[in-house]
Amino acid sequence: DAKTTQPTSMDCAEGRAANLPCNHSTISGNEYVYWYRQIHSQGPQYIIHGLKNNETNEMASLIITEDRKSSTLILPHATLRDTAVYYCIVRVAHQNSGGSNYKLTFGKGTLLTVNP
Amino acid sequence: KAGVTQTPRYLIKTRGQQVTLSCSPISGHRSVSWYQQTPGQGLQFLFEYFSETQRNKGNFPGRFSGRQFSNSRSEMNVSTLELGDSALYLCASSPAGTGSVRNTEAFFGQGTRLTVV
């Protein structure tokens, strides 16, 4: 799986948008970008994933550059409960009936602190 | 729908003992993975099971083993515990094999915090 680079930490004011960047310059054509977050002492939580088109769900938006070498996770209106470590992971998404090869390689992630 | 359930939540063991941790995946999920999280090494992949078969294994010694049952529930075992095995052990389940890449995300449990003394 391709390696990712994320800032160690970021701050955001409550109610503002949080934009978390991720570089993945060695991403392969069949690798997806996944985002997870981990709130202190809990298991990681899936947020969103995408291949090349921008994606949006109830939690966040994912913007992937045209060359796919970087992406940005956007939390549109950050709350105090969004304070967590955010992990950007790139991996192949196997979806055939033979099952998945489910190894997630976590880096250090970005500690996002949402301030009141 | 119930989430991933890991038991026990907390465990204290003595060096040299062995321990078994349990994971019940989300109903219908066939893939179960295990991870170890420590302050120094972060989140590291241990192994993944699908349909009772180990499909992938991380770089851990043979003291770490696992299995999956026909109902997709999984256990991991650590033998001859060392102080360095103290960690949060996380289990993740995935729908897998449904034919859609949108069903490949992993759902994690709350973890079992193992302390070796």
Tab-separated table of C-alpha atoms in Angstrom:
chain	number	residue	atom	x	y	z
A	1	ASP	CA	0.000	0.000	0.000
A	2	ALA	CA	1.155	3.537	-0.807
A	3	LYS	CA	2.630	5.668	1.942
A	4	THR	CA	0.841	8.795	3.104
A	5	THR	CA	2.066	12.012	4.685
A	6	GLN	CA	-0.076	14.049	7.046
A	7	PRO	CA	0.613	17.005	9.332
A	8	THR	CA	1.174	15.962	12.916
A	9	SER	CA	-1.443	18.290	14.335
A	10	MET	CA	-3.981	20.939	13.412
A	11	ASP	CA	-6.319	23.266	15.258
A	12	CYS	CA	-9.781	24.370	14.231
A	13	ALA	CA	-12.369	26.654	15.778
A	14	GLU	CA	-15.703	25.131	16.650
A	15	GLY	CA	-18.259	25.709	13.921
A	16	ARG	CA	-15.660	26.318	11.243
A	17	ALA	CA	-14.654	23.923	8.502
A	18	ALA	CA	-11.713	21.647	9.226
A	19	ASN	CA	-9.580	20.829	6.195
A	20	LEU	CA	-7.192	17.951	6.741
A	21	PRO	CA	-4.619	17.372	3.987
A	22	CYS	CA	-2.956	14.144	2.976
A	23	ASN	CA	-0.181	13.536	0.461
A	24	HIS	CA	0.011	10.197	-1.319
A	25	SER	CA	2.263	10.890	-4.264
A	26	THR	CA	3.024	7.198	-4.930
A	27	ILE	CA	-0.592	6.088	-5.107
A	28	SER	CA	-1.342	3.451	-7.731
A	29	GLY	CA	-4.206	3.525	-10.163
A	30	ASN	CA	-6.178	0.873	-8.301
A	31	GLU	CA	-5.683	2.283	-4.814
A	32	TYR	CA	-8.412	4.115	-2.968
A	33	VAL	CA	-8.052	6.836	-0.358
A	34	TYR	CA	-9.655	5.982	2.997
A	35	TRP	CA	-10.088	8.186	6.029
A	36	TYR	CA	-10.572	6.973	9.575
A	37	ARG	CA	-10.521	8.802	12.861
A	38	GLN	CA	-9.828	7.679	16.390
A	39	ILE	CA	-11.251	9.476	19.349
A	40	HIS	CA	-9.211	8.955	22.491
A	41	SER	CA	-9.387	5.406	23.860
A	42	GLN	CA	-11.898	4.251	21.251
A	43	GLY	CA	-11.536	2.099	18.157
A	44	PRO	CA	-10.971	3.844	14.811
A	45	GLN	CA	-14.088	4.978	13.021
A	46	TYR	CA	-14.528	4.847	9.255
A	47	ILE	CA	-15.299	8.245	7.731
A	48	ILE	CA	-15.179	8.095	3.949
A	49	HIS	CA	-13.285	6.720	0.975
A	50	GLY	CA	-12.886	7.493	-2.724
A	51	LEU	CA	-10.961	6.694	-5.875
A	52	LYS	CA	-10.791	9.825	-7.991
A	53	ASN	CA	-14.102	11.605	-7.780
A	54	ASN	CA	-14.981	13.807	-4.861
A	55	GLU	CA	-17.147	12.090	-2.297
A	56	THR	CA	-19.541	13.356	0.350
A	57	ASN	CA	-21.460	11.654	3.102
A	58	GLU	CA	-23.143	12.689	6.309
A	59	MET	CA	-19.835	12.997	8.128
A	60	ALA	CA	-17.465	14.641	5.689
A	61	SER	CA	-16.367	15.434	2.164
A	62	LEU	CA	-13.318	14.031	0.417
A	63	ILE	CA	-11.601	16.065	-2.265
A	64	ILE	CA	-9.022	14.200	-4.365
A	65	THR	CA	-6.786	16.149	-6.730
A	66	GLU	CA	-6.917	15.346	-10.416
A	67	ASP	CA	-3.482	13.693	-10.365
A	68	ARG	CA	-4.573	11.767	-7.236
A	69	LYS	CA	-1.337	12.619	-5.453
A	70	SER	CA	-3.110	14.355	-2.589
A	71	SER	CA	-6.493	14.678	-0.952
A	72	THR	CA	-8.307	16.759	1.632
A	73	LEU	CA	-10.846	15.634	4.176
A	74	ILE	CA	-13.328	18.362	5.000
A	75	LEU	CA	-15.445	18.451	8.136
A	76	PRO	CA	-17.831	21.271	7.213
A	77	HIS	CA	-18.815	22.402	10.704
A	78	ALA	CA	-16.384	21.038	13.264
A	79	THR	CA	-17.608	20.377	16.788
A	80	LEU	CA	-15.713	19.618	19.969
A	81	ARG	CA	-16.568	15.942	19.472
A	82	ASP	CA	-14.571	15.941	16.243
A	83	THR	CA	-11.348	16.235	18.244
A	84	ALA	CA	-9.507	13.067	17.289
A	85	VAL	CA	-6.580	11.597	15.386
A	86	TYR	CA	-7.427	11.418	11.689
A	87	TYR	CA	-5.767	8.770	9.548
A	88	CYS	CA	-5.432	8.875	5.778
A	89	ILE	CA	-4.830	5.439	4.259
A	90	VAL	CA	-4.451	4.350	0.667
A	91	ARG	CA	-5.114	0.760	-0.253
A	92	VAL	CA	-6.516	-1.464	-2.896
A	93	ALA	CA	-10.207	-2.131	-2.349
A	94	HIS	CA	-10.924	-5.730	-3.235
A	95	GLN	CA	-14.558	-6.293	-3.851
A	96	ASN	CA	-14.759	-9.630	-5.615
A	97	SER	CA	-16.602	-12.555	-4.171
A	98	GLY	CA	-13.340	-14.200	-3.214
A	99	GLY	CA	-13.205	-11.900	-0.249
A	100	SER	CA	-11.075	-8.977	0.720
A	101	ASN	CA	-7.470	-8.663	1.643
A	102	TYR	CA	-8.064	-6.450	4.592
A	103	LYS	CA	-4.851	-4.916	5.769
A	104	LEU	CA	-4.989	-1.272	6.787
A	105	THR	CA	-1.602	0.385	7.207
A	106	PHE	CA	-1.976	3.247	9.660
A	107	GLY	CA	0.530	6.070	9.851
A	108	LYS	CA	0.797	8.576	12.680
A	109	GLY	CA	-2.242	10.536	11.512
A	110	THR	CA	-3.182	14.148	12.280
A	111	LEU	CA	-4.344	15.163	15.726
A	112	LEU	CA	-7.183	17.592	15.093
A	113	THR	CA	-8.082	19.724	18.075
A	114	VAL	CA	-11.344	21.621	17.833
A	115	ASN	CA	-11.316	24.627	20.134
A	116	PRO	CA	-14.395	26.340	21.597
B	1	LYS	CA	-27.538	-3.302	13.990
B	2	ALA	CA	-25.094	-4.192	16.747
B	3	GLY	CA	-21.494	-3.106	16.271
B	4	VAL	CA	-18.295	-5.069	16.672
B	5	THR	CA	-18.087	-6.511	20.175
B	6	GLN	CA	-14.818	-7.294	21.864
B	7	THR	CA	-14.452	-9.078	25.160
B	8	PRO	CA	-13.122	-8.547	27.676
B	9	ARG	CA	-12.629	-4.779	27.639
B	10	TYR	CA	-9.787	-4.858	30.153
B	11	LEU	CA	-7.390	-7.583	31.162
B	12	ILE	CA	-4.376	-7.846	33.434
B	13	LYS	CA	-2.030	-10.782	32.991
B	14	THR	CA	1.350	-11.832	34.317
B	15	ARG	CA	4.443	-12.351	32.190
B	16	GLY	CA	4.621	-15.868	30.825
B	17	GLN	CA	0.865	-16.415	30.865
B	18	GLN	CA	-1.280	-16.746	27.786
B	19	VAL	CA	-4.410	-14.831	26.887
B	20	THR	CA	-7.359	-15.233	24.544
B	21	LEU	CA	-9.328	-12.269	23.258
B	22	SER	CA	-12.693	-12.522	21.553
B	23	CYS	CA	-14.329	-10.566	18.763
B	24	SER	CA	-17.891	-10.789	17.459
B	25	PRO	CA	-18.199	-9.030	14.110
B	26	ILE	CA	-21.213	-7.169	12.794
B	27	SER	CA	-23.850	-9.633	11.650
B	28	GLY	CA	-23.236	-10.629	8.053
B	29	HIS	CA	-19.619	-9.518	8.000
B	30	ARG	CA	-17.227	-12.251	6.953
B	31	SER	CA	-13.850	-10.560	7.290
B	32	VAL	CA	-12.287	-10.011	10.714
B	33	SER	CA	-8.950	-8.299	11.252
B	34	TRP	CA	-6.898	-7.735	14.390
B	35	TYR	CA	-4.653	-4.801	15.236
B	36	GLN	CA	-2.323	-3.934	18.081
B	37	GLN	CA	-2.013	-0.325	19.217
B	38	THR	CA	0.800	0.905	21.421
B	39	PRO	CA	2.025	4.456	22.094
B	40	GLY	CA	5.375	3.710	20.498
B	41	GLN	CA	4.365	1.735	17.404
B	42	GLY	CA	0.885	3.048	16.765
B	43	LEU	CA	-1.706	0.845	15.067
B	44	GLN	CA	-0.202	-2.305	13.601
B	45	PHE	CA	-1.932	-5.029	11.625
B	46	LEU	CA	-1.795	-8.497	13.169
B	47	PHE	CA	-3.840	-10.729	10.848
B	48	GLU	CA	-7.054	-11.032	8.888
B	49	TYR	CA	-9.503	-13.920	8.642
B	50	PHE	CA	-12.118	-14.562	6.025
B	51	SER	CA	-14.349	-17.650	5.976
B	52	GLU	CA	-12.281	-19.280	8.729
B	53	THR	CA	-9.035	-18.862	6.761
B	54	GLN	CA	-6.171	-16.557	7.590
B	55	ARG	CA	-5.719	-14.411	4.487
B	56	ASN	CA	-3.047	-11.979	5.590
B	57	LYS	CA	-0.574	-11.730	8.442
B	58	GLY	CA	1.428	-8.861	9.854
B	59	ASN	CA	4.971	-8.901	11.152
B	60	PHE	CA	4.440	-10.372	14.606
B	61	PRO	CA	6.059	-13.391	16.267
B	62	GLY	CA	4.403	-16.780	16.282
B	63	ARG	CA	3.241	-16.211	19.869
B	64	PHE	CA	0.392	-14.266	18.293
B	65	SER	CA	-2.209	-16.475	16.685
B	66	GLY	CA	-5.855	-16.368	15.814
B	67	ARG	CA	-8.764	-18.252	14.414
B	68	GLN	CA	-12.203	-17.667	13.027
B	69	PHE	CA	-15.270	-19.777	13.555
B	70	SER	CA	-18.034	-20.676	11.113
B	71	ASN	CA	-20.223	-17.882	12.512
B	72	SER	CA	-17.390	-15.393	11.733
B	73	ARG	CA	-16.579	-14.817	15.392
B	74	SER	CA	-12.853	-14.634	15.938
B	75	GLU	CA	-10.380	-15.153	18.721
B	76	MET	CA	-6.773	-14.156	19.033
B	77	ASN	CA	-4.328	-15.770	21.385
B	78	VAL	CA	-1.035	-14.542	22.738
B	79	SER	CA	1.162	-17.099	24.450
B	80	THR	CA	4.102	-16.525	26.796
B	81	LEU	CA	3.160	-12.925	27.427
B	82	GLU	CA	5.858	-10.274	27.571
B	83	LEU	CA	5.700	-6.801	29.089
B	84	GLY	CA	5.854	-5.359	25.576
B	85	ASP	CA	2.577	-7.068	24.694
B	86	SER	CA	0.730	-4.522	26.820
B	87	ALA	CA	-1.458	-2.739	24.307
B	88	LEU	CA	-4.923	-2.004	23.041
B	89	TYR	CA	-5.996	-4.879	20.807
B	90	LEU	CA	-8.558	-3.901	18.216
B	91	CYS	CA	-10.773	-6.040	16.061
B	92	ALA	CA	-12.342	-4.841	12.829
B	93	SER	CA	-15.003	-6.449	10.671
B	94	SER	CA	-15.849	-5.849	7.054
B	95	PRO	CA	-18.757	-6.870	4.814
B	96	ALA	CA	-16.323	-8.042	2.126
B	97	GLY	CA	-17.227	-10.062	-0.902
B	98	THR	CA	-20.491	-8.294	-1.627
B	99	GLY	CA	-19.339	-7.199	-5.070
B	100	SER	CA	-19.179	-3.504	-4.299
B	101	VAL	CA	-16.159	-1.445	-3.375
B	102	ARG	CA	-18.471	0.640	-1.240
B	103	ASN	CA	-18.681	-2.257	1.161
B	104	THR	CA	-14.999	-2.539	1.905
B	105	GLU	CA	-14.745	-0.227	4.872
B	106	ALA	CA	-13.757	-1.716	8.213
B	107	PHE	CA	-15.717	-1.244	11.411
B	108	PHE	CA	-13.736	-1.371	14.616
B	109	GLY	CA	-14.679	-2.511	18.077
B	110	GLN	CA	-13.786	-0.644	21.266
B	111	GLY	CA	-10.819	-2.863	21.846
B	112	THR	CA	-9.399	-4.924	24.674
B	113	ARG	CA	-6.799	-3.197	26.792
B	114	LEU	CA	-4.264	-5.794	27.884
B	115	THR	CA	-1.794	-5.002	30.632
B	116	VAL	CA	1.048	-7.429	31.264
B	117	VAL	CA	2.739	-7.122	34.660
